[in-house]
């Protein structure tokens, strides 16, 4: 199974903020409409009589904290009501960094995950041909931001994968349009994958290497904006930090060749790349150098020469990654020169 900015277009949540026995979820709705402006939230759940308001695990004891949690629980419940859903999605996406257990609340609350998947699948007809507008993109990005909370939570991450939820994101990630609504859709979808793999969980890695996510990320590294390239490279780097990821990439010659090709072109000649992208590219190269035969990897000229060092600024982790890469690469090249 297998992102000039319009005034009403909001920037989706950044992936850096993301610190089951459950059967596969199938798409409950099939949207058949040729109208790109059709109401894509046309279904509402009937809440059972015994349904109770969502509760937040380990609630704070102070009254201010309890009030905040009650508000979040109310917003989660409002996701089930069509005319309140859009506002609830927006408000919850703003609060996801404040409520660390939000992922658990979303997962365990009646109907919530299906509502979020409904929001995603509702825009499928707008992807090909590309008809997605800013308003619809913003709404889905808010739903995806909530999925990031579920994907990034240690208590729901495995359940999220067992339910095959990442498969709902691949149609969004494989879009080609460079319009802002599509770029932000890809970026926020990447954020969900980034939240999954951030901690290099073995189960997550095994799951992802069984999908097309590596090729999808390689394509985004080649064609996306700087921030999309950064998130996609971060995902590749995290894969390369693990044994299964190294085998998946380094022992697949076609995949390795494609990755090395895009890494050679990802950093522009004017050295305008962000420090984050440089850091993740450097770390990718380090793992590739350590896990391929000498001479297989030829790193980007600006990284080898150090001419790009000024772009990393005060990011010490980026500075260390770049310095370590230059040191390792020079060592390998010196050994190769001696052998010849």
GROMACS .gro file of C-alpha atoms in nm:
model
  340
    1UNK     CA    1   0.000   0.000   0.000
    2UNK     CA    2   0.119   0.151  -0.070
    3UNK     CA    3   0.388   2.305   0.027
    4UNK     CA    4   0.335   3.512  -0.361
    5UNK     CA    5   0.137   3.365  -0.033
    6UNK     CA    6  -0.240   3.426  -0.039
    7UNK     CA    7  -0.369   3.635   0.249
    8UNK     CA    8  -0.578   3.353   0.391
    9UNK     CA    9  -0.313   3.081   0.360
   10UNK     CA   10  -0.160   2.982   0.693
   11UNK     CA   11   0.175   2.813   0.731
   12UNK     CA   12   0.122   2.458   0.857
   13UNK     CA   13   0.277   2.339   1.183
   14UNK     CA   14   0.649   2.274   1.176
   15UNK     CA   15   0.770   1.917   1.211
   16UNK     CA   16   1.025   2.019   1.478
   17UNK     CA   17   0.745   2.081   1.728
   18UNK     CA   18   0.663   1.714   1.736
   19UNK     CA   19   0.855   1.596   2.005
   20UNK     CA   20  -0.221  -0.082   1.941
   21UNK     CA   21  -0.433  -0.379   1.892
   22UNK     CA   22  -0.631  -0.209   1.624
   23UNK     CA   23  -0.739  -0.343   1.290
   24UNK     CA   24  -0.686  -0.158   0.963
   25UNK     CA   25  -0.918   0.136   0.910
   26UNK     CA   26  -1.084   0.136   0.572
   27UNK     CA   27  -1.202   0.447   0.395
   28UNK     CA   28  -1.565   0.480   0.511
   29UNK     CA   29  -1.668   0.718   0.235
   30UNK     CA   30  -1.635   0.736  -0.138
   31UNK     CA   31  -1.664   1.089  -0.270
   32UNK     CA   32  -1.786   1.111  -0.624
   33UNK     CA   33  -1.816   1.473  -0.720
   34UNK     CA   34  -1.676   1.679  -0.998
   35UNK     CA   35  -1.734   2.001  -0.808
   36UNK     CA   36  -1.407   2.124  -0.650
   37UNK     CA   37  -1.607   2.349  -0.417
   38UNK     CA   38  -1.836   2.072  -0.296
   39UNK     CA   39  -1.908   2.041   0.075
   40UNK     CA   40  -1.648   1.788   0.181
   41UNK     CA   41  -1.780   1.751   0.537
   42UNK     CA   42  -2.119   1.617   0.445
   43UNK     CA   43  -2.139   1.340   0.701
   44UNK     CA   44  -2.211   1.366   1.072
   45UNK     CA   45  -2.197   1.099   1.336
   46UNK     CA   46  -2.486   1.007   1.560
   47UNK     CA   47  -2.339   1.019   1.907
   48UNK     CA   48  -2.460   0.723   2.118
   49UNK     CA   49  -2.656   0.798   2.435
   50UNK     CA   50  -2.383   0.653   2.654
   51UNK     CA   51  -2.109   0.862   2.492
   52UNK     CA   52  -1.915   1.068   2.745
   53UNK     CA   53  -1.697   1.372   2.694
   54UNK     CA   54  -1.330   1.289   2.616
   55UNK     CA   55  -1.099   1.292   2.917
   56UNK     CA   56  -0.732   1.392   2.926
   57UNK     CA   57  -0.489   1.147   3.091
   58UNK     CA   58  -0.305   1.274   3.402
   59UNK     CA   59  -0.496   1.604   3.430
   60UNK     CA   60  -0.333   1.887   3.631
   61UNK     CA   61  -0.463   1.959   3.980
   62UNK     CA   62  -0.481   2.339   3.950
   63UNK     CA   63  -0.809   2.498   3.843
   64UNK     CA   64  -0.654   2.678   3.544
   65UNK     CA   65  -0.518   2.352   3.406
   66UNK     CA   66  -0.847   2.174   3.458
   67UNK     CA   67  -1.035   2.449   3.272
   68UNK     CA   68  -0.789   2.430   2.982
   69UNK     CA   69  -0.830   2.053   2.961
   70UNK     CA   70  -1.207   2.079   2.975
   71UNK     CA   71  -1.188   2.320   2.682
   72UNK     CA   72  -0.974   2.078   2.484
   73UNK     CA   73  -1.215   1.793   2.562
   74UNK     CA   74  -1.504   2.006   2.442
   75UNK     CA   75  -1.318   2.088   2.118
   76UNK     CA   76  -1.253   1.719   2.056
   77UNK     CA   77  -1.622   1.650   2.102
   78UNK     CA   78  -1.708   1.932   1.859
   79UNK     CA   79  -1.517   1.750   1.585
   80UNK     CA   80  -1.824   1.528   1.557
   81UNK     CA   81  -2.049   1.821   1.468
   82UNK     CA   82  -2.030   1.944   1.110
   83UNK     CA   83  -2.086   2.314   1.172
   84UNK     CA   84  -1.832   2.320   1.458
   85UNK     CA   85  -1.569   2.092   1.309
   86UNK     CA   86  -1.361   2.343   1.113
   87UNK     CA   87  -1.321   2.580   1.410
   88UNK     CA   88  -1.243   2.287   1.640
   89UNK     CA   89  -0.973   2.160   1.401
   90UNK     CA   90  -0.809   2.503   1.397
   91UNK     CA   91  -0.820   2.552   1.775
   92UNK     CA   92  -0.694   2.202   1.851
   93UNK     CA   93  -0.407   2.236   1.604
   94UNK     CA   94  -0.297   2.549   1.795
   95UNK     CA   95  -0.308   2.369   2.130
   96UNK     CA   96  -0.129   2.049   2.038
   97UNK     CA   97   0.205   2.165   2.180
   98UNK     CA   98   0.042   2.266   2.509
   99UNK     CA   99  -0.137   1.934   2.569
  100UNK     CA  100   0.125   1.659   2.552
  101UNK     CA  101  -0.140   1.388   2.585
  102UNK     CA  102  -0.352   1.523   2.300
  103UNK     CA  103  -0.256   1.230   2.078
  104UNK     CA  104  -0.399   0.985   2.331
  105UNK     CA  105  -0.718   1.189   2.367
  106UNK     CA  106  -0.770   1.200   1.990
  107UNK     CA  107  -0.706   0.829   1.950
  108UNK     CA  108  -0.936   0.715   2.231
  109UNK     CA  109  -1.224   0.958   2.170
  110UNK     CA  110  -1.535   0.832   1.994
  111UNK     CA  111  -1.525   0.886   1.617
  112UNK     CA  112  -1.234   1.131   1.620
  113UNK     CA  113  -0.983   0.936   1.412
  114UNK     CA  114  -1.245   0.857   1.149
  115UNK     CA  115  -1.337   1.226   1.134
  116UNK     CA  116  -0.972   1.316   1.071
  117UNK     CA  117  -0.943   1.051   0.800
  118UNK     CA  118  -1.269   1.177   0.649
  119UNK     CA  119  -1.117   1.526   0.627
  120UNK     CA  120  -0.817   1.382   0.440
  121UNK     CA  121  -1.001   1.156   0.199
  122UNK     CA  122  -1.254   1.427   0.119
  123UNK     CA  123  -0.995   1.621  -0.082
  124UNK     CA  124  -0.874   1.325  -0.290
  125UNK     CA  125  -1.094   1.432  -0.585
  126UNK     CA  126  -0.921   1.773  -0.577
  127UNK     CA  127  -0.571   1.629  -0.615
  128UNK     CA  128  -0.584   1.503  -0.975
  129UNK     CA  129  -0.630   1.725  -1.168
  130UNK     CA  130  -0.510   1.981  -0.912
  131UNK     CA  131  -0.807   2.187  -0.792
  132UNK     CA  132  -0.724   2.229  -0.424
  133UNK     CA  133  -0.763   2.586  -0.294
  134UNK     CA  134  -0.618   2.757   0.011
  135UNK     CA  135  -0.919   2.720   0.238
  136UNK     CA  136  -0.951   2.345   0.185
  137UNK     CA  137  -0.574   2.303   0.218
  138UNK     CA  138  -0.571   2.490   0.550
  139UNK     CA  139  -0.850   2.275   0.685
  140UNK     CA  140  -0.682   1.948   0.592
  141UNK     CA  141  -0.347   2.074   0.723
  142UNK     CA  142  -0.514   2.130   1.062
  143UNK     CA  143  -0.640   1.772   1.056
  144UNK     CA  144  -0.292   1.651   0.961
  145UNK     CA  145  -0.144   1.853   1.248
  146UNK     CA  146  -0.364   1.656   1.486
  147UNK     CA  147  -0.246   1.333   1.326
  148UNK     CA  148   0.108   1.449   1.405
  149UNK     CA  149   0.011   1.449   1.773
  150UNK     CA  150  -0.111   1.091   1.747
  151UNK     CA  151   0.191   0.979   1.543
  152UNK     CA  152   0.435   1.143   1.781
  153UNK     CA  153   0.282   1.009   2.103
  154UNK     CA  154   0.456   0.702   2.243
  155UNK     CA  155   0.126   0.560   2.361
  156UNK     CA  156  -0.046   0.576   2.021
  157UNK     CA  157   0.238   0.557   1.766
  158UNK     CA  158   0.229   0.180   1.717
  159UNK     CA  159  -0.150   0.172   1.707
  160UNK     CA  160  -0.135   0.447   1.442
  161UNK     CA  161   0.082   0.222   1.225
  162UNK     CA  162  -0.114  -0.095   1.290
  163UNK     CA  163  -0.420   0.088   1.165
  164UNK     CA  164  -0.229   0.163   0.839
  165UNK     CA  165  -0.307   0.534   0.872
  166UNK     CA  166   0.011   0.653   0.690
  167UNK     CA  167  -0.133   0.502   0.372
  168UNK     CA  168  -0.393   0.780   0.370
  169UNK     CA  169  -0.110   1.034   0.341
  170UNK     CA  170   0.067   0.894   0.035
  171UNK     CA  171  -0.179   1.042  -0.220
  172UNK     CA  172  -0.110   1.384  -0.063
  173UNK     CA  173   0.267   1.335  -0.068
  174UNK     CA  174   0.271   1.220  -0.430
  175UNK     CA  175   0.105   1.533  -0.574
  176UNK     CA  176   0.309   1.730  -0.826
  177UNK     CA  177   0.155   2.079  -0.822
  178UNK     CA  178   0.387   2.352  -0.695
  179UNK     CA  179   0.098   2.577  -0.589
  180UNK     CA  180   0.105   2.682  -0.223
  181UNK     CA  181  -0.200   2.478  -0.113
  182UNK     CA  182  -0.034   2.160  -0.242
  183UNK     CA  183   0.308   2.249  -0.106
  184UNK     CA  184   0.166   2.301   0.242
  185UNK     CA  185  -0.030   1.979   0.213
  186UNK     CA  186   0.289   1.786   0.135
  187UNK     CA  187   0.482   1.964   0.408
  188UNK     CA  188   0.230   1.889   0.681
  189UNK     CA  189   0.197   1.528   0.562
  190UNK     CA  190   0.575   1.496   0.585
  191UNK     CA  191   0.542   1.628   0.940
  192UNK     CA  192   0.331   1.327   1.031
  193UNK     CA  193   0.600   1.090   0.899
  194UNK     CA  194   0.866   1.298   1.075
  195UNK     CA  195   0.675   1.266   1.403
  196UNK     CA  196   0.659   0.890   1.356
  197UNK     CA  197   1.029   0.837   1.291
  198UNK     CA  198   1.171   1.108   1.517
  199UNK     CA  199   1.264   0.859   1.790
  200UNK     CA  200   1.390   0.594   1.545
  201UNK     CA  201   1.151   0.332   1.681
  202UNK     CA  202   1.233  -0.009   1.532
  203UNK     CA  203   0.867  -0.092   1.460
  204UNK     CA  204   0.824   0.242   1.282
  205UNK     CA  205   1.133   0.191   1.069
  206UNK     CA  206   1.029  -0.161   0.971
  207UNK     CA  207   0.691  -0.027   0.871
  208UNK     CA  208   0.825   0.266   0.667
  209UNK     CA  209   1.085   0.066   0.473
  210UNK     CA  210   0.797  -0.148   0.355
  211UNK     CA  211   0.634   0.154   0.189
  212UNK     CA  212   0.734   0.398  -0.086
  213UNK     CA  213   0.823   0.674   0.159
  214UNK     CA  214   1.193   0.674   0.070
  215UNK     CA  215   1.126   0.733  -0.300
  216UNK     CA  216   0.861   0.991  -0.212
  217UNK     CA  217   1.111   1.178   0.007
  218UNK     CA  218   1.379   1.161  -0.263
  219UNK     CA  219   1.138   1.322  -0.510
  220UNK     CA  220   1.047   1.598  -0.261
  221UNK     CA  221   1.416   1.660  -0.188
  222UNK     CA  222   1.463   1.713  -0.559
  223UNK     CA  223   1.160   1.932  -0.633
  224UNK     CA  224   1.024   2.080  -0.308
  225UNK     CA  225   1.078   2.410  -0.129
  226UNK     CA  226   1.364   2.447   0.119
  227UNK     CA  227   1.153   2.355   0.420
  228UNK     CA  228   0.995   2.054   0.246
  229UNK     CA  229   1.341   1.940   0.139
  230UNK     CA  230   1.455   1.979   0.500
  231UNK     CA  231   1.177   1.760   0.641
  232UNK     CA  232   1.216   1.497   0.367
  233UNK     CA  233   1.594   1.485   0.425
  234UNK     CA  234   1.532   1.458   0.800
  235UNK     CA  235   1.320   1.147   0.738
  236UNK     CA  236   1.591   0.990   0.517
  237UNK     CA  237   1.852   1.074   0.782
  238UNK     CA  238   1.645   0.908   1.053
  239UNK     CA  239   1.608   0.596   0.839
  240UNK     CA  240   1.985   0.587   0.789
  241UNK     CA  241   2.034   0.604   1.166
  242UNK     CA  242   1.890   0.253   1.195
  243UNK     CA  243   2.008  -0.089   1.084
  244UNK     CA  244   1.693  -0.165   0.884
  245UNK     CA  245   1.708   0.175   0.718
  246UNK     CA  246   2.070   0.129   0.616
  247UNK     CA  247   1.995  -0.211   0.465
  248UNK     CA  248   1.689  -0.069   0.288
  249UNK     CA  249   1.881   0.216   0.126
  250UNK     CA  250   2.243   0.108   0.095
  251UNK     CA  251   2.178  -0.244  -0.031
  252UNK     CA  252   1.929  -0.129  -0.293
  253UNK     CA  253   2.154   0.001  -0.569
  254UNK     CA  254   1.880   0.184  -0.759
  255UNK     CA  255   1.756   0.355  -0.444
  256UNK     CA  256   2.109   0.444  -0.334
  257UNK     CA  257   2.191   0.584  -0.678
  258UNK     CA  258   1.879   0.804  -0.675
  259UNK     CA  259   1.952   0.933  -0.326
  260UNK     CA  260   2.313   1.017  -0.409
  261UNK     CA  261   2.197   1.195  -0.725
  262UNK     CA  262   1.952   1.425  -0.545
  263UNK     CA  263   2.194   1.493  -0.260
  264UNK     CA  264   2.433   1.628  -0.522
  265UNK     CA  265   2.172   1.879  -0.639
  266UNK     CA  266   1.981   1.963  -0.321
  267UNK     CA  267   2.216   2.243  -0.210
  268UNK     CA  268   2.205   2.536  -0.457
  269UNK     CA  269   2.526   2.689  -0.587
  270UNK     CA  270   2.445   3.025  -0.425
  271UNK     CA  271   2.465   2.862  -0.079
  272UNK     CA  272   2.113   2.983   0.004
  273UNK     CA  273   2.008   2.664   0.181
  274UNK     CA  274   1.893   2.673   0.543
  275UNK     CA  275   2.115   2.550   0.823
  276UNK     CA  276   1.867   2.273   0.896
  277UNK     CA  277   1.886   2.132   0.545
  278UNK     CA  278   2.267   2.147   0.549
  279UNK     CA  279   2.273   1.962   0.882
  280UNK     CA  280   2.047   1.682   0.765
  281UNK     CA  281   2.227   1.645   0.432
  282UNK     CA  282   2.559   1.626   0.618
  283UNK     CA  283   2.426   1.357   0.849
  284UNK     CA  284   2.290   1.160   0.555
  285UNK     CA  285   2.629   1.169   0.388
  286UNK     CA  286   2.799   1.057   0.710
  287UNK     CA  287   2.583   0.746   0.733
  288UNK     CA  288   2.622   0.674   0.362
  289UNK     CA  289   3.001   0.704   0.385
  290UNK     CA  290   3.003   0.463   0.680
  291UNK     CA  291   2.787   0.202   0.510
  292UNK     CA  292   2.906   0.192   0.147
  293UNK     CA  293   3.236   0.088  -0.014
  294UNK     CA  294   3.500   0.362  -0.035
  295UNK     CA  295   3.454   0.578  -0.340
  296UNK     CA  296   3.082   0.508  -0.372
  297UNK     CA  297   2.982   0.838  -0.215
  298UNK     CA  298   3.107   1.168  -0.357
  299UNK     CA  299   2.974   1.443  -0.135
  300UNK     CA  300   2.847   1.781  -0.250
  301UNK     CA  301   3.133   2.018  -0.340
  302UNK     CA  302   3.020   2.294  -0.101
  303UNK     CA  303   3.023   2.045   0.187
  304UNK     CA  304   3.362   1.904   0.097
  305UNK     CA  305   3.522   2.248   0.068
  306UNK     CA  306   3.345   2.399   0.368
  307UNK     CA  307   3.231   2.698   0.163
  308UNK     CA  308   2.878   2.649   0.293
  309UNK     CA  309   2.981   2.669   0.660
  310UNK     CA  310   2.860   3.028   0.699
  311UNK     CA  311   2.502   2.917   0.631
  312UNK     CA  312   2.474   2.704   0.946
  313UNK     CA  313   2.507   3.008   1.172
  314UNK     CA  314   2.503   2.939   1.545
  315UNK     CA  315   2.350   2.591   1.515
  316UNK     CA  316   2.621   2.394   1.692
  317UNK     CA  317   2.476   2.057   1.596
  318UNK     CA  318   2.492   2.162   1.230
  319UNK     CA  319   2.848   2.288   1.274
  320UNK     CA  320   2.953   1.957   1.431
  321UNK     CA  321   2.783   1.755   1.158
  322UNK     CA  322   2.955   1.956   0.885
  323UNK     CA  323   3.296   1.938   1.055
  324UNK     CA  324   3.261   1.563   1.113
  325UNK     CA  325   3.160   1.509   0.751
  326UNK     CA  326   3.457   1.703   0.616
  327UNK     CA  327   3.695   1.516   0.846
  328UNK     CA  328   3.557   1.174   0.753
  329UNK     CA  329   3.545   1.251   0.383
  330UNK     CA  330   3.902   1.384   0.374
  331UNK     CA  331   4.020   1.073   0.559
  332UNK     CA  332   3.851   0.844   0.306
  333UNK     CA  333   3.983   1.039   0.009
  334UNK     CA  334   4.336   1.043   0.152
  335UNK     CA  335   4.328   0.666   0.202
  336UNK     CA  336   4.202   0.617  -0.150
  337UNK     CA  337   4.479   0.843  -0.289
  338UNK     CA  338   4.746   0.644  -0.101
  339UNK     CA  339   4.609   0.315  -0.228
  340UNK     CA  340   4.622   0.441  -0.585
   0.00000   0.00000   0.00000
